[in-house]
């Protein structure tokens, strides 16, 4: 029941943990008329308190580590974390940099990884569909 | 109307208007998306959102005042539902029409906004506090042109229909204001109509006037700390408020029915008028919410104040003067 209610109304909060803005622009592109994520009931919200999905981009700089944890805790359950972009998945081009604490799954549990530098909007939409599937699995358990 | 009928009618009416408000919100979102060449969410989307929010965790921030924080959403929904009893809906007289008039409705319309402000202040978030301050400023701004419009209506009613209650909605549903004036006064009324649409946008918190909630700059403002059930209650309150505000405009400016023209009687007439009411409500919501949301970006709070205190007030005074001249000329 829980998951069923979620899968057609996902509110997304976008966290930038030090990304180069490439991924962020692709997320915004997914909301534009060409891809229009809103037709699936997906909406960008301004506060983690309203969110069901945390869309995290960037390799997590040292400064953002605490804040990412805080934002994760501020999000009400049930929630899904999506890591968008190679930076978040594996720290990408910032690999082994001295001020990087990432990748994201070292700091908060990540449910869905979207690869690409930056990923195309189609890939992000695909990731959201996977989020639904994940929630449906949660429902079965 | 006896107490039992009021009690029996009020619950279905409240539920119906809640559903209606949510569906209108869905239509508003869908239509806005279509105007931006997007597909947009299904019309039922707000209902899905509510269902989802009801199942989410309900967080009360550590430093908030817990009882006030949780009480405010309930008061917001309760007060807007109570308002439904005082405004004419579906072409019918209000359920408690004899107990309240235009002025009491205007005062009660402040309560939902006040609950938002109080909820913002007690939620201990700087974003919410900034949002609450902006909401207060917005409230103060639109009050003035609104008051001028009400004064114009009361004046018109007291001159054109002496002896009737000047502030009651029933006066204007019996005799539409447009028939109380000649050409000059009608021009004034058109200006007041436009002012009221702008004021309604502000009261709804629709986009050009939503500096208090601005989710892209102050993280959802007033509502930034609300989650789950409490957020759902505020969402429903805003949906019902949309219906209330639309009905107030309809009652004042568009109290026409179509049953008279179609030559219908009895139940058929009431059904036709109710359907026509839905259509009018859609038109008002489109003009006050959907269209400005798509056409105009968000205004800064200073611009909102200027918009209402300078432009809207000036327009309202011009409208009032035109109506005044008209009334005086008629009297001679
Ligand atoms: S994955 Fe690529 S585009 Fe995305 S933030 Fe990292 S460097 Fe920028």
Coordinates of C-alpha atoms in Angstrom, one line a residue, chain A residues 1-2 4-6 8-11 31-34 36 38-53 73-79, chain B residues 29 33 36-42 45 48-53 55-62 215-216 218-220 223-228 231 235:
Chain A
X1 CA 0.0 0.0 0.0
X2 CA 2.8 2.4 1.0
X4 CA 1.6 2.0 -4.4
X5 CA 0.8 5.5 -3.1
X6 CA 4.3 6.6 -3.8
X8 CA 2.7 7.9 -9.1
X9 CA 3.5 11.0 -7.0
X10 CA 7.2 11.4 -6.4
X11 CA 8.4 14.8 -5.1
X31 CA 11.5 19.0 -16.5
X32 CA 11.3 20.9 -19.8
X33 CA 8.6 20.5 -22.4
X34 CA 10.7 17.9 -24.4
X36 CA 8.3 16.7 -19.1
X38 CA 5.7 16.3 -14.4
X39 CA 3.4 14.1 -16.5
X40 CA 4.4 11.2 -14.2
X41 CA 3.5 13.3 -11.2
X42 CA 7.1 14.1 -10.5
X43 CA 7.7 17.6 -9.1
X44 CA 10.8 19.4 -7.9
X45 CA 10.2 20.7 -4.3
X46 CA 12.2 23.3 -2.4
X47 CA 12.5 21.6 1.0
X48 CA 13.7 18.1 1.9
X49 CA 10.7 17.9 4.3
X50 CA 8.4 17.6 1.3
X51 CA 10.6 15.1 -0.6
X52 CA 10.2 11.4 -1.5
X53 CA 13.3 11.2 -3.6
X73 CA 17.8 12.7 8.0
X74 CA 15.5 15.6 7.4
X75 CA 13.6 13.7 4.6
X76 CA 10.6 11.9 5.9
X77 CA 10.3 8.1 5.3
X78 CA 9.7 6.3 3.0
X79 CA 12.4 7.8 0.8
Chain B
X29 CA -1.7 22.2 -13.1
X33 CA 1.5 22.5 -18.4
X36 CA 3.9 25.7 -21.6
X37 CA 3.7 23.0 -24.4
X38 CA 4.1 20.2 -21.9
X39 CA 1.8 17.2 -21.3
X40 CA 1.3 17.8 -17.6
X41 CA 0.2 15.6 -14.8
X42 CA -3.2 13.9 -14.9
X45 CA -2.7 14.2 -9.5
X48 CA -2.6 11.1 -5.5
X49 CA -0.3 13.7 -3.8
X50 CA -2.7 13.9 -0.8
X51 CA -2.8 10.1 -0.5
X52 CA 0.9 9.9 -0.6
X53 CA 1.4 12.7 1.9
X55 CA 1.3 7.9 4.3
X56 CA 4.5 9.8 4.8
X57 CA 6.3 10.3 8.1
X58 CA 5.1 13.4 9.9
X59 CA 8.1 15.2 11.3
X60 CA 7.9 17.9 14.0
X61 CA 11.2 19.8 14.2
X62 CA 13.1 19.7 17.4
X215 CA 10.4 27.2 -3.2
X216 CA 13.3 28.1 -5.4
X218 CA 13.5 30.2 0.5
X219 CA 12.9 26.5 0.4
X220 CA 9.1 26.5 0.5
X223 CA 5.7 25.4 4.6
X224 CA 9.4 24.4 4.6
X225 CA 9.2 22.5 7.9
X226 CA 5.9 20.8 7.3
X227 CA 5.8 17.2 6.0
X228 CA 3.4 14.3 5.7
X231 CA 1.5 19.3 4.7
X235 CA -2.6 21.6 0.7

